[in-house]
mmCIF file of N, CA and C and ligand atoms in Angstrom:
data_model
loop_
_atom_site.group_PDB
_atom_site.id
_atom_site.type_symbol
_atom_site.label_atom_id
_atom_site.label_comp_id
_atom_site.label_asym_id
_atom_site.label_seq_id
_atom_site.Cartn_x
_atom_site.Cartn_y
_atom_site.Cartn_z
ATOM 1 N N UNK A 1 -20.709 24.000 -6.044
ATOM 2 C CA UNK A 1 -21.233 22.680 -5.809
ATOM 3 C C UNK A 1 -20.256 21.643 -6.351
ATOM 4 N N UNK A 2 -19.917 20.177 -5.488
ATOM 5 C CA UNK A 2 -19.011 19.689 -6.264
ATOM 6 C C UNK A 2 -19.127 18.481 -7.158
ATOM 7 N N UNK A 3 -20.542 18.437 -7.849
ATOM 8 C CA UNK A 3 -20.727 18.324 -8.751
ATOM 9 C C UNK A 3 -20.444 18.472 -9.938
ATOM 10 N N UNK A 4 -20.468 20.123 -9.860
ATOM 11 C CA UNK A 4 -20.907 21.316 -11.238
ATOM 12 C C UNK A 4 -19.261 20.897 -12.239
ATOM 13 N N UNK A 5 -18.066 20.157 -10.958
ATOM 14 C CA UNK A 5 -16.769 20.745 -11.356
ATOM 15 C C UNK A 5 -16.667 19.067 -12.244
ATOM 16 N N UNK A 6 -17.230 18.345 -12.244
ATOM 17 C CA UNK A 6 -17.177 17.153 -12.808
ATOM 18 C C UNK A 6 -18.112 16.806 -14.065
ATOM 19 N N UNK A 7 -19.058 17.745 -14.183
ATOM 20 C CA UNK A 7 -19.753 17.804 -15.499
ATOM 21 C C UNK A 7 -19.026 18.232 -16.445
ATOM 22 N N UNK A 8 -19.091 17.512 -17.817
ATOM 23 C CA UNK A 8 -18.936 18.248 -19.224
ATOM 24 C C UNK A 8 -19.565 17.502 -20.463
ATOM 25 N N UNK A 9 -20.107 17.859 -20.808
ATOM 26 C CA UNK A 9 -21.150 17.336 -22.119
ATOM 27 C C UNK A 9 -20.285 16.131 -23.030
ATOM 28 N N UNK A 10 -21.419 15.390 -23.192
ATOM 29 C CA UNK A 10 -20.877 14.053 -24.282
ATOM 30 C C UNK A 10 -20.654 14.220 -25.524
ATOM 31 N N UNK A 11 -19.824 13.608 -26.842
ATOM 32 C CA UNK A 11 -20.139 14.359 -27.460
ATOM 33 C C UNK A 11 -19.771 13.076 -28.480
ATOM 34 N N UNK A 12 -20.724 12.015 -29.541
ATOM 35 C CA UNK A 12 -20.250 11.365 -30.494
ATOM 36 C C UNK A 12 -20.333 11.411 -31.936
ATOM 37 N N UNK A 13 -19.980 11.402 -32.571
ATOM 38 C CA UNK A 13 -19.956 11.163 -33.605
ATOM 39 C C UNK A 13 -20.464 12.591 -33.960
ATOM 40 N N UNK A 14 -19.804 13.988 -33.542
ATOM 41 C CA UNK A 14 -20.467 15.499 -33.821
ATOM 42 C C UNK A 14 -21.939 15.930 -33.568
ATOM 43 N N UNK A 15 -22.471 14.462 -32.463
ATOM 44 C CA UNK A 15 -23.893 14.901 -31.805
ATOM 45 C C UNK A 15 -23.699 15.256 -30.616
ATOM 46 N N UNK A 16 -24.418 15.666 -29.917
ATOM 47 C CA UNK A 16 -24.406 15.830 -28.359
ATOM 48 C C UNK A 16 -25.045 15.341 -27.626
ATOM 49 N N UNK A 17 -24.520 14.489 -26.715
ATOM 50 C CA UNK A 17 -25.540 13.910 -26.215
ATOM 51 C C UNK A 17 -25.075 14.750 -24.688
ATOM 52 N N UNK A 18 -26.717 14.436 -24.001
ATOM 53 C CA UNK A 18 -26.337 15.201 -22.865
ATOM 54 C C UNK A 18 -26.220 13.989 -21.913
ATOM 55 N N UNK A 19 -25.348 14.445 -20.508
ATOM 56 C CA UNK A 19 -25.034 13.635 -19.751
ATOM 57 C C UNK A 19 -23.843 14.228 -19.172
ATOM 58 N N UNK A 20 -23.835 13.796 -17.988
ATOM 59 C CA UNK A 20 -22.174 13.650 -17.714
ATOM 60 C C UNK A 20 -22.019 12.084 -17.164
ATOM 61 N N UNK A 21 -20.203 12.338 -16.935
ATOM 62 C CA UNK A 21 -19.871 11.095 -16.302
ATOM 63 C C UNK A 21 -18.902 12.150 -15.071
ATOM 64 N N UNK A 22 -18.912 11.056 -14.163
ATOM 65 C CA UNK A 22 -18.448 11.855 -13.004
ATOM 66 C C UNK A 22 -16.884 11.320 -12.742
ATOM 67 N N UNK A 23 -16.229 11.993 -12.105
ATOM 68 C CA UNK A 23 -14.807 11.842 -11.973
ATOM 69 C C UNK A 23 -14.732 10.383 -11.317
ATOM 70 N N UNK A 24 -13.332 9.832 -11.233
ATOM 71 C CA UNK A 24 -13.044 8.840 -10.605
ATOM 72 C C UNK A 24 -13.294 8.662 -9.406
ATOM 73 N N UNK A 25 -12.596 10.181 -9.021
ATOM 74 C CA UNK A 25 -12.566 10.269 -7.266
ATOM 75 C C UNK A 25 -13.703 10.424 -6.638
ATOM 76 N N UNK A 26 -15.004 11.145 -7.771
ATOM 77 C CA UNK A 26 -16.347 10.897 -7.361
ATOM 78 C C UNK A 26 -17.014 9.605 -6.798
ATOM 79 N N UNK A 27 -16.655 9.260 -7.786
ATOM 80 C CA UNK A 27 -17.315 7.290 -7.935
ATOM 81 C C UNK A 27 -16.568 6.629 -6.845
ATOM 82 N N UNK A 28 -15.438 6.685 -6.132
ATOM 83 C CA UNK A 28 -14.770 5.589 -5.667
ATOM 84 C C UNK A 28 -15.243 5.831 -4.227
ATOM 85 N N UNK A 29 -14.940 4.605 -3.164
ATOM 86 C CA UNK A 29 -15.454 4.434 -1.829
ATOM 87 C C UNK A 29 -14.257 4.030 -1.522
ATOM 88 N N UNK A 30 -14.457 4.045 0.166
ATOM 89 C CA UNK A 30 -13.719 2.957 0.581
ATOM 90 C C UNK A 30 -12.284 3.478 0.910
ATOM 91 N N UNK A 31 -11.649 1.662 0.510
ATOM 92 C CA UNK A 31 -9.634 1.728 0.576
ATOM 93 C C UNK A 31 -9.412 2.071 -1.107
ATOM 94 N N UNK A 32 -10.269 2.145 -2.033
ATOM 95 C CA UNK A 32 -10.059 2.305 -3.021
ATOM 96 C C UNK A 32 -9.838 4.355 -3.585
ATOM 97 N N UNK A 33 -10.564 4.603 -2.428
ATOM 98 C CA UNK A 33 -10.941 5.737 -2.702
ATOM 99 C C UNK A 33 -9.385 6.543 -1.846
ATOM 100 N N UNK A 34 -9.244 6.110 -0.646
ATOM 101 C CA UNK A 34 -8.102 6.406 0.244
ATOM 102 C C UNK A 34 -7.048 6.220 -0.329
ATOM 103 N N UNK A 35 -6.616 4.996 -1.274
ATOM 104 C CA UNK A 35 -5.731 4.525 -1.800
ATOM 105 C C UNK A 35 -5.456 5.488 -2.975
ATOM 106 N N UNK A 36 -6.416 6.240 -4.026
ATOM 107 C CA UNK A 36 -6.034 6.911 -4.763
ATOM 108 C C UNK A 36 -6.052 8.465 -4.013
ATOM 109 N N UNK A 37 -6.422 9.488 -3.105
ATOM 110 C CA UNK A 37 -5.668 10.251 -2.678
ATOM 111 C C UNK A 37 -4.693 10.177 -2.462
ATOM 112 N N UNK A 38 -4.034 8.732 -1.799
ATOM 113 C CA UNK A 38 -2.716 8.630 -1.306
ATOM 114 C C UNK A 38 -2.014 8.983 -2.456
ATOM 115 N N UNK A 39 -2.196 7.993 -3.601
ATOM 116 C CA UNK A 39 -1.463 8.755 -4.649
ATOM 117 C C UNK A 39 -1.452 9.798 -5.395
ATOM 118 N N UNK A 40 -2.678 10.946 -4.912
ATOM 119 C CA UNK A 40 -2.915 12.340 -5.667
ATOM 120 C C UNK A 40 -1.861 12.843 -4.777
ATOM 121 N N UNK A 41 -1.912 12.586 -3.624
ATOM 122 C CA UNK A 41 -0.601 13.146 -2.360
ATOM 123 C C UNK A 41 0.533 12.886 -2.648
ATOM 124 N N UNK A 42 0.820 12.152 -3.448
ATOM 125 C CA UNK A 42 2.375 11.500 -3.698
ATOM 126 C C UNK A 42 2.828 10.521 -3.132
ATOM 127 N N UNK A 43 1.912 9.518 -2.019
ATOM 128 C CA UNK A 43 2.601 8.619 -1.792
ATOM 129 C C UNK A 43 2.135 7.770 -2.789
ATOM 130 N N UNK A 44 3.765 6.893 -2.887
ATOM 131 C CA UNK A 44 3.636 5.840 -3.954
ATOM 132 C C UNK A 44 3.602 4.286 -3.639
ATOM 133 N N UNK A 45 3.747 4.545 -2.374
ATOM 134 C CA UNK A 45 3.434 3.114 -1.988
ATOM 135 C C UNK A 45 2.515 3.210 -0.516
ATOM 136 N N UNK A 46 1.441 3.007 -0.259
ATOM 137 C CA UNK A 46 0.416 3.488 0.588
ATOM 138 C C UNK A 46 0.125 2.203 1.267
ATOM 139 N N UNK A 47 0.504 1.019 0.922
ATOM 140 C CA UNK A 47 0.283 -0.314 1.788
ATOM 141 C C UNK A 47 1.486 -0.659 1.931
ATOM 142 N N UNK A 48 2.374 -0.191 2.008
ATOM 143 C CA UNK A 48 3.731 -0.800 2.112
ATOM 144 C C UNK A 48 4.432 -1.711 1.585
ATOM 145 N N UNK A 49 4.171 -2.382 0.539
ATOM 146 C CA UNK A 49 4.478 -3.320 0.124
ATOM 147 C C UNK A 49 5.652 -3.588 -1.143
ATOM 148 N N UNK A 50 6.353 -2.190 -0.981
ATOM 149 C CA UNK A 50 7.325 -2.453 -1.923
ATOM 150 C C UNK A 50 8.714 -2.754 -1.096
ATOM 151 N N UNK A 51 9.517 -4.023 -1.746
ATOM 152 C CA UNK A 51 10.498 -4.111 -0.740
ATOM 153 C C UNK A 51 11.218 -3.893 -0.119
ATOM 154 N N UNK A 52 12.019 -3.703 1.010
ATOM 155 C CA UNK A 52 13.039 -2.728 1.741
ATOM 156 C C UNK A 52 14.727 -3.541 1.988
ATOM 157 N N UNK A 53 15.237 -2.764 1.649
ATOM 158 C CA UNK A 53 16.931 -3.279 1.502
ATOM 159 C C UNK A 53 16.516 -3.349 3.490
ATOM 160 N N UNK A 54 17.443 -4.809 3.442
ATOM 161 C CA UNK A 54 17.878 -5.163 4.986
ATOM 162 C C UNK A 54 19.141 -4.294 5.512
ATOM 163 N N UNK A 55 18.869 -3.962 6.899
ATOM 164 C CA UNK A 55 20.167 -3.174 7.789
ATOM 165 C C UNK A 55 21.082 -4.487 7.962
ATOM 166 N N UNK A 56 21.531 -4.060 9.154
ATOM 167 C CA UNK A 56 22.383 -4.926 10.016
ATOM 168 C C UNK A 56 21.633 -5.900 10.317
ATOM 169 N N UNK A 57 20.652 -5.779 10.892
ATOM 170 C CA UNK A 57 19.629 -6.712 11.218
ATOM 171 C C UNK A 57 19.768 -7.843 12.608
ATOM 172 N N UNK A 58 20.455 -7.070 13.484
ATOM 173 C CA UNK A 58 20.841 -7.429 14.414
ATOM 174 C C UNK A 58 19.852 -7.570 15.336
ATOM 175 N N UNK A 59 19.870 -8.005 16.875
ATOM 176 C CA UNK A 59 18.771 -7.986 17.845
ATOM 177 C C UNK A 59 18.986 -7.114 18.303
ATOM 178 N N UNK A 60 19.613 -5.875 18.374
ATOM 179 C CA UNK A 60 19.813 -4.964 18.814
ATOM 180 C C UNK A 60 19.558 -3.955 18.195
ATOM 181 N N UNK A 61 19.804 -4.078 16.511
ATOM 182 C CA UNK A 61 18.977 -3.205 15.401
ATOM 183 C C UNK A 61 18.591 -4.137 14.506
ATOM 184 N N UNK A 62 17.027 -4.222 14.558
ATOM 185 C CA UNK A 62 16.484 -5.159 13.588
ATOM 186 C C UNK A 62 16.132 -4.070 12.379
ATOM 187 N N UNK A 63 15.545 -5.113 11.273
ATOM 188 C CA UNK A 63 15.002 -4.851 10.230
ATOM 189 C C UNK A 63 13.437 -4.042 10.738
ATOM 190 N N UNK A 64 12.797 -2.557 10.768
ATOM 191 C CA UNK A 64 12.098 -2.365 11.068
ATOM 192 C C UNK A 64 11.195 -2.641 9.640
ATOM 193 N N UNK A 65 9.964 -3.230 9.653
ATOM 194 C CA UNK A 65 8.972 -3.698 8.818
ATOM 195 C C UNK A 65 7.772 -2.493 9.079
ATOM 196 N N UNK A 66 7.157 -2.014 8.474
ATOM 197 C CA UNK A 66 5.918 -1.021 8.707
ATOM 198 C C UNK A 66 4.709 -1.712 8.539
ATOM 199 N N UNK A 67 3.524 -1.369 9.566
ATOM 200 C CA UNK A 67 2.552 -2.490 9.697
ATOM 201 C C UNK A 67 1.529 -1.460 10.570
ATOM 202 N N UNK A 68 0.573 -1.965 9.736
ATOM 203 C CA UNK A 68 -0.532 -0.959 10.626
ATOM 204 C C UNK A 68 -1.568 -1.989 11.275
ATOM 205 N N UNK A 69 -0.656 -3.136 11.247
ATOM 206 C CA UNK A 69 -1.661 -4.275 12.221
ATOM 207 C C UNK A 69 -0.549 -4.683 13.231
ATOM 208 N N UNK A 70 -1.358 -6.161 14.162
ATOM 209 C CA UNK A 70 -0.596 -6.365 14.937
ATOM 210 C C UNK A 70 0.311 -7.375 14.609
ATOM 211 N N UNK A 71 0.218 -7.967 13.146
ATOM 212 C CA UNK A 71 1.031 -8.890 12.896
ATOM 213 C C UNK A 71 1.121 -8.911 11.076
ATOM 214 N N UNK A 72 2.511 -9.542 10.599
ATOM 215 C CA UNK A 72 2.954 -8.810 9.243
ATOM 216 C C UNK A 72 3.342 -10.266 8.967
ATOM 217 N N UNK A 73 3.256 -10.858 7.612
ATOM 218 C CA UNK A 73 3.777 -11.719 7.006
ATOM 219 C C UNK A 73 5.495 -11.077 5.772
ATOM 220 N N UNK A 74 6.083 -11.764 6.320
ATOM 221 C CA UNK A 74 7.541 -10.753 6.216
ATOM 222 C C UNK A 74 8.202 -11.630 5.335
ATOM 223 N N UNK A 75 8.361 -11.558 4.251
ATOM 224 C CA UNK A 75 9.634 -12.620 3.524
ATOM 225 C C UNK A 75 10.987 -11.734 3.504
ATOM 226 N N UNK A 76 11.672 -13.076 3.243
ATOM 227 C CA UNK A 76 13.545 -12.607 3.726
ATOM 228 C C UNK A 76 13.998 -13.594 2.410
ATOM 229 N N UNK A 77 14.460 -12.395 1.578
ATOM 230 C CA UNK A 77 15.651 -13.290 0.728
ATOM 231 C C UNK A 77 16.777 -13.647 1.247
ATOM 232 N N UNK A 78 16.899 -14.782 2.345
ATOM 233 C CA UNK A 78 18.293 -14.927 2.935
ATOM 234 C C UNK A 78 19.458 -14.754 2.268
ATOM 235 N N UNK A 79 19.367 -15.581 1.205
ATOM 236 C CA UNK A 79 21.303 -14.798 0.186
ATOM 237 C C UNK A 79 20.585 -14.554 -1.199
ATOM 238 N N UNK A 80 20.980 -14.158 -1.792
ATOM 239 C CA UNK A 80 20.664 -13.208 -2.841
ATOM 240 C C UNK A 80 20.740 -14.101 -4.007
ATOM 241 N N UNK A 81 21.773 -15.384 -3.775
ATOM 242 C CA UNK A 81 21.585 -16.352 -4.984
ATOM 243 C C UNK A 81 20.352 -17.334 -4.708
ATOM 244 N N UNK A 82 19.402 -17.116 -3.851
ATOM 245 C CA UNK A 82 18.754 -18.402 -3.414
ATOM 246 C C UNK A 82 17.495 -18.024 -4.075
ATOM 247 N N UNK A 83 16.749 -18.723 -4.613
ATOM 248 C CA UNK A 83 16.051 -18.631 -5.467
ATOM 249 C C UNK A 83 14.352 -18.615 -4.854
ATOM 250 N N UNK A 84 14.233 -18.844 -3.409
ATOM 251 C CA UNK A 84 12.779 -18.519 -2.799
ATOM 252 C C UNK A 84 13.164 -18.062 -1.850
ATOM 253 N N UNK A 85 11.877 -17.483 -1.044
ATOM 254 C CA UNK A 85 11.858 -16.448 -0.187
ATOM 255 C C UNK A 85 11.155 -17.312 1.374
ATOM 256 N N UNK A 86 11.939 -16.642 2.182
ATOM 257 C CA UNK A 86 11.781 -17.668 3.673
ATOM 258 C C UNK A 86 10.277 -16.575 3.842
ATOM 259 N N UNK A 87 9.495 -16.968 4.414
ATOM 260 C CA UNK A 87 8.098 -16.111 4.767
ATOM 261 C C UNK A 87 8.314 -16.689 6.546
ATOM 262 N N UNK A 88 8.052 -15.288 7.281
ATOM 263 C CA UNK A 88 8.254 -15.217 8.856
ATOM 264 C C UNK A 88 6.825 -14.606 9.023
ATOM 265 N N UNK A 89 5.769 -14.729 10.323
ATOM 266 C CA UNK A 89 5.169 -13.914 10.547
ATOM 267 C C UNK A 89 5.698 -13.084 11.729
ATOM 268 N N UNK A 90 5.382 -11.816 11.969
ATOM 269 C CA UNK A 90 6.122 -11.220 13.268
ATOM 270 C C UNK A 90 5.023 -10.457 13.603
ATOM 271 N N UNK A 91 5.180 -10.143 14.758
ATOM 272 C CA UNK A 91 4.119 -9.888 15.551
ATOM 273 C C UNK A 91 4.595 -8.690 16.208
ATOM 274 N N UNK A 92 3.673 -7.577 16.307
ATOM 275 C CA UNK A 92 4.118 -6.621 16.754
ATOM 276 C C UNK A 92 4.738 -6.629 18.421
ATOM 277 N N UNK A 93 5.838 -5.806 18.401
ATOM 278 C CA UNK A 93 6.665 -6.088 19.855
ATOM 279 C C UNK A 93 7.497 -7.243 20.027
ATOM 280 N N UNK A 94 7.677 -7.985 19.104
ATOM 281 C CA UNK A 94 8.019 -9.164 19.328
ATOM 282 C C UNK A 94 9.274 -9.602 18.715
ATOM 283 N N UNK A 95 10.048 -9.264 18.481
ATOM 284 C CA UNK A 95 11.177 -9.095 17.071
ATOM 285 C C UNK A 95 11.065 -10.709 17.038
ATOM 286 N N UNK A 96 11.498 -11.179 15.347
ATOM 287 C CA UNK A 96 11.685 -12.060 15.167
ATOM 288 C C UNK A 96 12.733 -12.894 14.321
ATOM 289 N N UNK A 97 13.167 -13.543 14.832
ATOM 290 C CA UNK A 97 14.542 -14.119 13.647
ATOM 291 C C UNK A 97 14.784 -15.110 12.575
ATOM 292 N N UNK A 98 14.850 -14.333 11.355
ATOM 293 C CA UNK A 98 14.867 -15.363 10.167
ATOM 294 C C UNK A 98 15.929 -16.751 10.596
ATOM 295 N N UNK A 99 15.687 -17.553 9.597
ATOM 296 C CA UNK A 99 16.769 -18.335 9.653
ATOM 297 C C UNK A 99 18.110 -18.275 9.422
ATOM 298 N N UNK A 100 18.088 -17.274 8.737
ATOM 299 C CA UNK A 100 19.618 -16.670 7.746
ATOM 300 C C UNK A 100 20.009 -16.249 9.507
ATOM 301 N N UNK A 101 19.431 -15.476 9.903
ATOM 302 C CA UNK A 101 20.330 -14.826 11.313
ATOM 303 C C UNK A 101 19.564 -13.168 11.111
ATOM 304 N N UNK A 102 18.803 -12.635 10.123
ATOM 305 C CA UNK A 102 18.382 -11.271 10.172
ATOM 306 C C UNK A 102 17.308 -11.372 11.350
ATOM 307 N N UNK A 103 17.069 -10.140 11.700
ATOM 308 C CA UNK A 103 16.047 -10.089 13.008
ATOM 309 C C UNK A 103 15.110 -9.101 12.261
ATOM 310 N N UNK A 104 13.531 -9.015 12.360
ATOM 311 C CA UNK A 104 13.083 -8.238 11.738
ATOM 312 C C UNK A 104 11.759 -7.634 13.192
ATOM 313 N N UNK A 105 11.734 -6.689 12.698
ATOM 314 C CA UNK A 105 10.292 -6.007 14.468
ATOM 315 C C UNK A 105 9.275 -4.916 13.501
ATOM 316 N N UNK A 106 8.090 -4.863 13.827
ATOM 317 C CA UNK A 106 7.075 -4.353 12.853
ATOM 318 C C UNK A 106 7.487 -2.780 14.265
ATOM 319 N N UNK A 107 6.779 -1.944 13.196
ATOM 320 C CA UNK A 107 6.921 -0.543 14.169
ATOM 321 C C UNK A 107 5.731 -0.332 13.343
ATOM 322 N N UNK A 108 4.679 0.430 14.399
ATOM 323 C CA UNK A 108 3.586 1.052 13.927
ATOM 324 C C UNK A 108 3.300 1.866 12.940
ATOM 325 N N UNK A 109 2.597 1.882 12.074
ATOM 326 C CA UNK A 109 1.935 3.204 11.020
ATOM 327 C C UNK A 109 0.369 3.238 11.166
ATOM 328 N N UNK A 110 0.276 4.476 10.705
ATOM 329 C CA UNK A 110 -1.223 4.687 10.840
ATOM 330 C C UNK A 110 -1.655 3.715 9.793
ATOM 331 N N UNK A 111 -3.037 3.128 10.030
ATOM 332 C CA UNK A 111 -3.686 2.278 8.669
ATOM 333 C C UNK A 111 -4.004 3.619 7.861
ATOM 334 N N UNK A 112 -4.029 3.041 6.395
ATOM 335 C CA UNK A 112 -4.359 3.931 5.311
ATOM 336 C C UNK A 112 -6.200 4.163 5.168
HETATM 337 ZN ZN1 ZN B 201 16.327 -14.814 6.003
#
């Protein structure tokens, strides 16, 4: 039963109290719940959101962005000394071009 594997007795001050508390993965729902398998699985970034070094970034090979919607809010550090970040939205199928000159195109992933 998968219960039985999440019980174990309370125990304070050298009394016992009875009870359990149930695991995390018990308790959780949801993207919260999906979100921590992802990381029992090893992925470490499960919404994508850690940043990705730019290619060439050409219109011919853009920056592919991962997006499990149809549209991604994308920032571009145009030069590396510049101190804010240009924010593009792009739309899936649609490549789109920063101001710097990078081209960026969302390519599908499954939602988490
Ligand atoms: Zn840019």
């Amino acid at each position: 039963m998968w219960w039985l594997r999440s019980m174990r007795p309370l125990q304070r001050a050298g009394k016992r109290i009875y009870g359990t508390f149930h695991d995390t993965l018990d308790q959780l729902t949801g993207i919260q719940k999906r979100e921590l398998l992802a990381h029992l699985a090893g992925e470490c970034d499960p919404f994508r959101i850690l940043s990705i070094k730019k290619g060439p970034g050409t219109h011919e090979c853009p920056n592919l962005i991962p997006s499990a919607y149809c549209s991604r809010l994308v920032g571009c550090v145009c030069h590396p000394d510049t101190m804010h970040i240009e924010w593009i939205v792009v739309h899936m199928g649609w490549p789109r071009r920063c101001g710097c000159g990078y081209w960026f195109e969302l390519c599908p992933i499954a939602p988490l």
